[in-house]
Short mmCIF file of C-alpha atoms in Angstrom, two decimals:
data_model
loop_
_atom_site.label_atom_id
_atom_site.label_comp_id
_atom_site.label_asym_id
_atom_site.label_seq_id
_atom_site.Cartn_x
_atom_site.Cartn_y
_atom_site.Cartn_z
CA MET A 119 -12.82 -9.79 -2.90
CA GLY A 120 -13.36 -6.94 -5.31
CA THR A 121 -16.59 -6.44 -7.19
CA THR A 122 -14.98 -6.17 -10.61
CA GLN A 123 -16.20 -6.75 -14.12
CA GLY A 124 -14.55 -7.00 -17.55
CA GLY A 125 -12.24 -9.54 -19.24
CA ALA A 126 -9.13 -11.29 -17.95
CA LEU A 127 -7.49 -14.53 -18.88
CA PRO A 128 -6.88 -16.99 -16.05
CA THR A 129 -3.37 -18.17 -15.33
CA HIS A 130 -2.43 -21.50 -13.79
CA GLU A 131 1.36 -21.19 -13.57
CA ALA A 132 2.99 -22.23 -10.31
CA ARG A 133 2.87 -19.63 -7.56
CA HIS A 134 3.10 -19.96 -3.81
CA ALA A 135 2.34 -17.82 -0.78
CA ALA A 136 4.87 -15.05 -0.21
CA TRP A 137 6.61 -14.54 3.12
CA LEU A 138 4.50 -11.45 3.75
CA GLU A 139 1.31 -13.43 3.31
CA LEU A 140 2.50 -16.01 5.83
CA PHE A 141 3.40 -13.21 8.24
CA PHE A 142 -0.03 -11.67 7.66
CA ASP A 143 -1.66 -14.97 8.63
CA LEU A 144 -0.06 -14.79 12.08
CA VAL A 145 -2.53 -12.14 13.18
CA PHE A 146 -5.28 -14.62 12.39
CA VAL A 147 -3.69 -17.09 14.75
CA ALA A 148 -4.54 -14.55 17.45
CA ILE A 149 -8.04 -13.89 16.07
CA VAL A 150 -8.88 -17.60 15.86
CA ALA A 151 -7.61 -18.10 19.41
CA GLN A 152 -9.85 -15.29 20.65
CA PHE A 153 -12.94 -16.75 19.01
CA SER A 154 -12.13 -20.25 20.21
CA HIS A 155 -11.72 -18.95 23.75
CA ALA A 156 -15.09 -17.14 23.47
CA LEU A 157 -16.80 -20.50 22.79
CA HIS A 158 -14.92 -22.36 25.51
CA GLY A 159 -16.94 -23.86 28.34
CA ASP A 160 -20.72 -23.90 27.98
CA PRO A 161 -21.66 -21.37 25.28
CA GLY A 162 -25.32 -20.57 24.74
CA LEU A 163 -27.26 -19.62 21.64
CA ARG A 164 -26.30 -15.96 22.08
CA ASP A 165 -22.61 -16.90 22.25
CA PHE A 166 -22.80 -18.90 19.02
CA GLY A 167 -24.71 -16.10 17.29
CA LEU A 168 -22.16 -13.54 18.46
CA PHE A 169 -19.32 -15.75 17.27
CA PHE A 170 -20.68 -16.01 13.72
CA ALA A 171 -21.53 -12.30 13.60
CA LEU A 172 -18.07 -11.15 14.73
CA TYR A 173 -16.11 -13.78 12.84
CA LEU A 174 -17.65 -12.85 9.48
CA PRO A 175 -15.97 -9.39 9.18
CA ALA A 176 -12.63 -10.86 10.24
CA TRP A 177 -12.96 -13.67 7.69
CA TRP A 178 -14.08 -11.21 5.02
CA ALA A 179 -11.02 -9.08 5.71
CA TRP A 180 -8.77 -12.12 5.20
CA VAL A 181 -10.51 -13.02 1.93
CA ASN A 182 -10.23 -9.48 0.56
CA ILE A 183 -6.56 -9.07 1.48
CA THR A 184 -5.76 -12.54 0.11
CA VAL A 185 -7.48 -11.88 -3.23
CA SER A 186 -5.77 -8.49 -3.45
CA ALA A 187 -2.36 -10.11 -2.94
CA ASN A 188 -3.33 -12.79 -5.46
CA LEU A 189 -4.08 -10.18 -8.12
CA PHE A 190 -1.50 -7.49 -7.37
CA GLY A 191 1.32 -9.34 -5.61
CA SER A 192 2.83 -8.41 -2.27
CA GLU A 193 6.47 -7.65 -2.98
CA SER A 194 6.57 -3.87 -3.51
CA PRO A 195 7.34 -1.69 -0.47
CA LYS A 196 3.98 0.07 -0.84
CA LEU A 197 2.00 -3.17 -0.87
CA ARG A 198 3.99 -4.51 2.05
CA LEU A 199 3.27 -1.41 4.13
CA LEU A 200 -0.42 -1.66 3.28
CA VAL A 201 -0.63 -5.32 4.30
CA LEU A 202 1.27 -4.57 7.52
CA SER A 203 -1.23 -1.78 8.20
CA ALA A 204 -4.03 -4.29 7.70
CA MET A 205 -2.38 -6.54 10.29
CA PHE A 206 -2.47 -3.70 12.81
CA CYS A 207 -6.19 -3.15 12.15
CA LEU A 208 -6.91 -6.86 12.49
CA ALA A 209 -4.95 -6.97 15.75
CA ALA A 210 -7.25 -4.22 17.05
CA MET A 211 -10.25 -6.34 16.05
CA ALA A 212 -8.74 -9.39 17.76
CA THR A 213 -8.24 -7.57 21.06
CA SER A 214 -11.85 -6.35 20.83
CA VAL A 215 -13.46 -9.79 20.48
CA PRO A 216 -13.95 -10.50 24.23
CA ASP A 217 -16.07 -7.35 24.67
CA ALA A 218 -17.01 -6.40 21.11
CA LEU A 219 -20.57 -5.58 22.16
CA GLY A 220 -19.42 -3.56 25.13
CA ASP A 221 -16.60 -1.13 25.83
CA ARG A 222 -14.51 -2.42 22.89
CA ALA A 223 -17.17 -2.07 20.21
CA ALA A 224 -15.67 1.15 18.88
CA ALA A 225 -12.23 -0.48 18.55
CA TYR A 226 -13.77 -3.38 16.62
CA SER A 227 -15.61 -1.14 14.16
CA LEU A 228 -12.64 1.21 13.71
CA GLY A 229 -10.35 -1.77 13.12
CA TYR A 230 -12.58 -3.03 10.34
CA ALA A 231 -12.93 0.48 8.92
CA GLY A 232 -9.15 0.58 8.70
CA ILE A 233 -9.20 -2.65 6.70
CA ARG A 234 -11.60 -1.09 4.19
CA PHE A 235 -9.28 1.92 3.74
CA VAL A 236 -6.29 -0.38 3.23
CA LEU A 237 -8.24 -2.25 0.56
CA LEU A 238 -9.13 1.04 -1.10
CA ALA A 239 -5.41 1.86 -1.35
CA LEU A 240 -4.69 -1.63 -2.74
CA TRP A 241 -7.37 -1.46 -5.43
CA TRP A 242 -7.25 2.23 -6.40
CA PRO A 243 -4.23 1.83 -8.77
CA ALA A 244 -6.41 -0.53 -10.83
CA THR A 245 -8.56 2.48 -11.75
CA ARG A 246 -5.56 3.81 -13.70
CA MET A 247 -4.80 0.60 -15.61
CA ALA A 248 -4.90 0.64 -19.37
CA GLY A 249 -7.51 -1.05 -21.53
CA SER A 250 -10.03 -3.60 -20.34
CA HIS A 251 -8.22 -4.10 -17.02
CA ARG A 252 -9.13 -0.60 -15.86
CA LEU A 253 -11.42 -0.64 -12.85
CA PRO A 254 -14.26 1.93 -12.79
CA ARG A 255 -13.65 4.33 -9.93
CA TRP A 256 -17.13 3.94 -8.49
CA ARG A 257 -16.40 0.33 -7.57
CA PRO A 258 -13.61 0.86 -5.00
CA ILE A 259 -15.35 4.05 -3.88
CA SER A 260 -18.60 2.24 -3.12
CA TYR A 261 -17.14 -1.06 -1.95
CA TYR A 262 -14.21 0.21 0.11
CA LEU A 263 -14.29 3.98 0.72
CA LEU A 264 -17.96 4.41 1.60
CA SER A 265 -17.96 1.13 3.51
CA GLY A 266 -14.94 2.25 5.53
CA ILE A 267 -16.51 5.62 6.31
CA PHE A 268 -19.76 4.03 7.47
CA TRP A 269 -17.90 1.49 9.60
CA ALA A 270 -15.93 4.33 11.22
CA LEU A 271 -19.10 6.32 11.85
CA SER A 272 -20.75 3.28 13.42
CA ALA A 273 -18.26 3.62 16.28
CA LEU A 274 -20.21 6.74 17.32
CA LEU A 275 -23.57 4.97 17.47
CA PRO A 276 -24.96 3.65 20.76
CA PRO A 277 -26.11 0.04 21.05
CA PRO A 278 -28.21 -1.52 19.66
CA TRP A 279 -28.10 0.84 16.66
CA GLN A 280 -24.41 0.14 16.28
CA TYR A 281 -24.99 -3.60 15.83
CA GLY A 282 -27.76 -2.96 13.33
CA ALA A 283 -25.39 -0.74 11.35
CA TRP A 284 -22.77 -3.51 11.32
CA ALA A 285 -25.30 -6.04 10.05
CA ALA A 286 -26.49 -3.67 7.32
CA LEU A 287 -22.93 -2.91 6.19
CA ILE A 288 -21.96 -6.57 6.02
CA ALA A 289 -25.14 -7.36 4.10
CA ALA A 290 -24.36 -4.54 1.65
CA GLU A 291 -20.87 -5.97 1.02
CA ILE A 292 -22.30 -9.40 0.31
CA VAL A 293 -24.94 -8.00 -2.04
CA LEU A 294 -22.32 -6.04 -3.99
CA LEU A 295 -20.18 -9.14 -4.35
CA LEU A 296 -23.12 -11.29 -5.42
CA ALA A 297 -23.95 -8.69 -8.08
CA ALA A 298 -20.49 -8.95 -9.63
CA THR A 299 -20.17 -11.11 -12.73
CA GLY A 300 -16.41 -11.63 -12.37
CA ALA A 301 -15.68 -10.50 -15.91
CA GLY A 302 -12.56 -8.38 -16.17
CA LEU A 303 -10.59 -8.62 -12.96
CA PRO A 304 -7.76 -6.04 -12.99
CA GLY A 305 -5.20 -8.84 -13.14
CA GLN A 306 -4.98 -12.60 -13.42
CA LEU A 307 -6.44 -14.83 -10.74
CA HIS A 308 -3.97 -17.55 -9.72
CA VAL A 309 -6.11 -20.52 -8.77
CA GLY A 310 -3.29 -22.61 -7.29
CA HIS A 311 -2.13 -19.74 -5.09
CA LEU A 312 -5.68 -19.01 -3.93
CA MET A 313 -6.38 -22.62 -2.96
CA GLU A 314 -3.02 -22.85 -1.20
CA ARG A 315 -3.86 -19.74 0.82
CA VAL A 316 -7.25 -21.04 1.97
CA GLY A 317 -5.59 -24.36 2.80
CA LEU A 318 -3.09 -22.53 4.97
CA PHE A 319 -5.96 -20.84 6.80
CA VAL A 320 -7.50 -24.24 7.47
CA ILE A 321 -4.13 -25.25 8.94
CA ILE A 322 -4.38 -22.24 11.28
CA VAL A 323 -7.77 -23.28 12.65
CA LEU A 324 -6.67 -26.91 12.93
CA GLY A 325 -3.56 -25.69 14.73
CA GLU A 326 -5.71 -23.82 17.25
CA SER A 327 -7.53 -27.12 17.87
CA ILE A 328 -4.23 -28.85 18.61
CA ILE A 329 -3.29 -26.03 20.99
CA ALA A 330 -6.66 -26.39 22.75
CA LEU A 331 -6.04 -30.11 23.26
CA VAL A 332 -2.51 -29.60 24.58
CA THR A 333 -3.28 -26.72 26.94
CA SER A 334 -6.43 -28.36 28.32
CA THR A 335 -4.58 -31.63 28.88
CA ASP A 336 -1.85 -29.70 30.66
CA HIS A 337 -4.41 -28.00 32.92
CA THR A 338 -6.27 -31.18 33.88
CA TRP A 339 -3.60 -33.92 33.55
CA SER A 340 -5.69 -36.98 34.21
CA ARG A 341 -6.14 -40.33 32.53
CA HIS A 342 -9.63 -39.38 31.48
CA GLY A 343 -8.36 -36.13 29.97
CA GLU A 344 -5.56 -37.88 28.15
CA ALA A 345 -7.97 -40.40 26.63
CA VAL A 346 -10.28 -37.65 25.41
CA ALA A 347 -7.30 -35.71 24.04
CA VAL A 348 -6.15 -38.77 22.06
CA LEU A 349 -9.63 -39.22 20.58
CA GLY A 350 -9.74 -35.50 19.80
CA PHE A 351 -6.41 -35.74 17.97
CA ILE A 352 -7.70 -38.67 15.91
CA LEU A 353 -10.75 -36.58 14.97
CA LEU A 354 -8.56 -33.65 13.88
CA ALA A 355 -6.16 -35.91 11.97
CA ALA A 356 -9.07 -37.43 10.04
CA LEU A 357 -10.41 -33.96 9.20
CA TRP A 358 -6.97 -32.82 8.05
CA TRP A 359 -6.47 -35.92 5.91
CA SER A 360 -9.86 -35.74 4.23
CA TYR A 361 -9.66 -31.97 3.66
CA PHE A 362 -6.29 -31.91 1.94
CA ASP A 363 -6.77 -35.11 -0.03
CA PHE A 364 -10.38 -34.60 -1.09
CA GLY A 365 -11.22 -30.95 -0.34
CA THR A 366 -8.79 -28.32 -1.60
CA ALA A 367 -6.95 -30.89 -3.73
CA ALA A 368 -10.18 -31.67 -5.60
CA ALA A 369 -11.36 -28.06 -5.96
CA GLY A 370 -8.16 -26.59 -7.42
CA PRO A 371 -7.79 -28.77 -10.54
CA MET A 372 -11.50 -28.52 -11.32
CA MET A 373 -11.41 -24.72 -11.11
CA THR A 374 -8.41 -24.43 -13.43
CA GLN A 375 -10.43 -26.09 -16.19
CA GLN A 376 -12.89 -23.16 -16.27
CA ASP A 377 -12.78 -19.78 -18.01
CA SER A 378 -11.89 -16.63 -16.07
CA ILE A 379 -15.50 -15.65 -15.28
CA ARG A 380 -16.36 -19.12 -14.04
CA ILE A 381 -13.17 -19.19 -11.94
CA PHE A 382 -14.14 -15.92 -10.26
CA LEU A 383 -17.62 -17.15 -9.44
CA LEU A 384 -16.34 -20.46 -8.09
CA ALA A 385 -13.66 -18.70 -6.03
CA ARG A 386 -16.24 -16.27 -4.65
CA ASP A 387 -18.61 -19.03 -3.58
CA ILE A 388 -16.14 -21.72 -2.47
CA VAL A 389 -13.41 -19.60 -0.90
CA GLY A 390 -15.34 -16.49 0.08
CA PHE A 391 -18.64 -17.89 1.29
CA LEU A 392 -18.48 -21.63 1.95
CA HIS A 393 -15.06 -21.68 3.58
CA PHE A 394 -16.39 -19.23 6.13
CA PHE A 395 -18.52 -22.10 7.41
CA VAL A 396 -15.70 -24.65 7.07
CA THR A 397 -13.32 -22.58 9.20
CA ALA A 398 -16.04 -21.49 11.65
CA ALA A 399 -16.92 -25.15 12.16
CA VAL A 400 -13.32 -26.06 13.03
CA ILE A 401 -13.07 -23.12 15.44
CA ALA A 402 -16.19 -24.37 17.21
CA ILE A 403 -14.75 -27.90 17.31
CA SER A 404 -11.55 -26.44 18.77
CA ALA A 405 -13.46 -24.82 21.63
CA GLY A 406 -15.47 -27.99 22.24
CA LEU A 407 -12.35 -30.15 22.35
CA GLY A 408 -10.73 -27.98 25.00
CA THR A 409 -13.84 -28.17 27.16
CA ALA A 410 -14.22 -31.93 26.60
CA VAL A 411 -10.70 -32.56 27.89
CA GLU A 412 -11.30 -30.40 30.96
CA GLU A 413 -14.64 -32.12 31.66
CA ALA A 414 -13.33 -35.60 30.82
CA GLY A 415 -14.01 -36.87 34.32
CA HIS A 416 -17.62 -35.71 34.31
CA GLY A 417 -20.56 -37.95 33.58
CA ARG A 418 -21.75 -35.69 30.77
CA LEU A 419 -20.48 -32.83 28.66
CA SER A 420 -21.81 -29.30 28.98
CA PRO A 421 -24.62 -28.71 26.43
CA GLY A 422 -22.77 -25.82 24.79
CA ALA A 423 -19.61 -27.87 24.37
CA LEU A 424 -21.68 -30.73 22.95
CA TRP A 425 -23.09 -28.43 20.29
CA ALA A 426 -19.66 -26.92 19.59
CA LEU A 427 -18.30 -30.42 18.88
CA ALA A 428 -21.16 -32.30 17.25
CA GLY A 429 -22.75 -29.20 15.74
CA GLY A 430 -19.36 -28.06 14.48
CA LEU A 431 -18.77 -31.38 12.71
CA THR A 432 -22.29 -31.20 11.26
CA LEU A 433 -21.58 -27.74 9.84
CA TYR A 434 -18.18 -28.88 8.55
CA HIS A 435 -19.68 -31.73 6.52
CA ALA A 436 -22.61 -29.61 5.33
CA ALA A 437 -20.25 -26.92 4.02
CA HIS A 438 -18.19 -29.52 2.16
CA ALA A 439 -21.34 -30.98 0.66
CA LEU A 440 -22.26 -27.54 -0.70
CA ILE A 441 -18.72 -27.12 -2.05
CA ALA A 442 -19.01 -30.44 -3.88
CA LEU A 443 -22.38 -29.44 -5.35
CA ARG A 444 -21.00 -26.04 -6.37
CA LEU A 445 -18.20 -27.81 -8.23
CA GLY A 446 -20.78 -29.73 -10.22
CA ARG A 447 -20.83 -33.05 -8.38
CA ARG A 448 -24.00 -35.06 -8.82
CA LEU A 449 -26.49 -34.78 -5.98
CA THR A 450 -26.76 -38.56 -5.63
CA ASP A 451 -22.98 -38.90 -5.32
CA VAL A 452 -22.77 -36.16 -2.69
CA ALA A 453 -25.74 -37.48 -0.73
CA CYS A 454 -23.99 -40.84 -0.19
CA TRP A 455 -21.51 -39.26 2.18
CA ALA A 456 -23.17 -35.96 3.07
CA LEU A 457 -26.35 -37.41 4.60
CA PRO A 458 -24.57 -39.62 7.16
CA GLY A 459 -21.84 -36.99 7.61
CA VAL A 460 -24.40 -34.35 8.52
CA GLY A 461 -27.04 -36.58 10.10
CA PHE A 462 -24.91 -38.61 12.52
CA PRO A 463 -23.20 -35.76 14.42
CA LEU A 464 -26.45 -33.79 14.37
CA LEU A 465 -28.20 -36.75 15.95
CA LEU A 466 -25.50 -36.83 18.61
CA ALA A 467 -25.94 -33.12 19.25
CA LEU A 468 -29.65 -33.69 19.81
CA LEU A 469 -29.58 -36.94 21.75
CA ALA A 470 -26.15 -37.41 23.35
CA ASP A 471 -26.55 -34.92 26.19
CA SER A 472 -26.11 -37.73 28.71
CA PHE A 473 -23.01 -39.26 27.08
CA PRO A 474 -19.69 -38.94 28.88
CA PRO A 475 -17.07 -36.88 26.97
CA TRP A 476 -14.96 -39.90 26.01
CA LEU A 477 -17.90 -41.68 24.41
CA LEU A 478 -18.95 -38.61 22.44
CA LEU A 479 -15.40 -38.11 21.13
CA LEU A 480 -15.12 -41.79 20.30
CA LEU A 481 -18.27 -41.62 18.17
CA LEU A 482 -17.27 -38.36 16.47
CA ALA A 483 -13.76 -39.65 15.71
CA ALA A 484 -15.24 -42.88 14.34
CA GLU A 485 -17.53 -40.88 12.04
CA ALA A 486 -14.62 -38.78 10.75
CA LEU A 487 -12.54 -41.92 10.12
CA ALA A 488 -15.44 -43.62 8.35
CA HIS A 489 -15.88 -40.52 6.20
CA LEU A 490 -12.17 -40.60 5.31
CA MET A 491 -12.21 -44.31 4.48
CA TYR A 492 -15.26 -43.87 2.26
CA ALA A 493 -13.61 -41.01 0.35
CA ARG A 494 -10.43 -43.03 -0.14
CA GLY A 495 -12.47 -45.96 -1.41
CA VAL A 496 -14.28 -43.75 -3.92
CA MET A 497 -10.98 -42.35 -5.18
CA ARG A 498 -9.51 -45.84 -5.63
CA ARG A 499 -12.52 -46.94 -7.67
CA ALA A 500 -12.52 -43.79 -9.83
#
């Protein structure tokens, strides 16, 4: 997401994801699968920390490419070649995930450096636009060129200096974006298209959860595993239903009622920042579901899988609570569903270490269904 300033009028005309954007998303199917696999089994605190640290650059790459396509389109041969180049870089990052702190660290950093150079090529023409839409050259130079160079140079650093460099570079990107006012994007931000794109990404992570259920059921093939898989599917179906009826569907219309600066700030916070936690939560749930099916016959679930499931649902509800507050919902209204939504799965994560997998999934699915029913009841009364 570019750090741009100036004036631009928002547009709300109908626009949908292009075929290239859908093709671009396929590389994230692979990335999400890699991260889900990394959390499979009994992940520890280090595994969760590594997941969030490595997933953030990948997510940030998707956000930046998506916003670039939103502003500049994706139909010209040049833009298509640039987005395809970004896919190649992201594929390199995906293959690096299993050993990103080891022998594949250089490939991970060079892959992300390539993304920054692609973004530089996407945004540089905006420096030659006429009038108020012209982008000052120092912005893409600082945000994309210098960032890309430093990421490439980090491949030469030995650990742990390399990881410190990554953390510093990511922090610098976030600071630059937070400093942007959003006035004067070099184009018009299409809210409907942007919310459709993030919704499609949520479909990707939910799809990985379905794959985890199917493949784990296939590997174990037992009555216990089938029961846990059914409960896992109910949990995912409830999350899908509530997200697309009361998540993206609610955010889009509210954002279109704002001016262009307000739209940028909301998009930055809701899509760029908070949906990182939404999608990360579902990826964690995906890994936990696969493990729960495989351990369905055990008397208790592995502690790491317990936290992936219950902790993932806690994070999912917490992120949606922050989205609601960012959209201007009253704290008392949000607290009615956010407190039980966050508190109940968190309580399970802390206290349900002796529960069999089927009981844990039953309780988590019941919470998700109760959350959905409450939201539907609120909408009917509104």
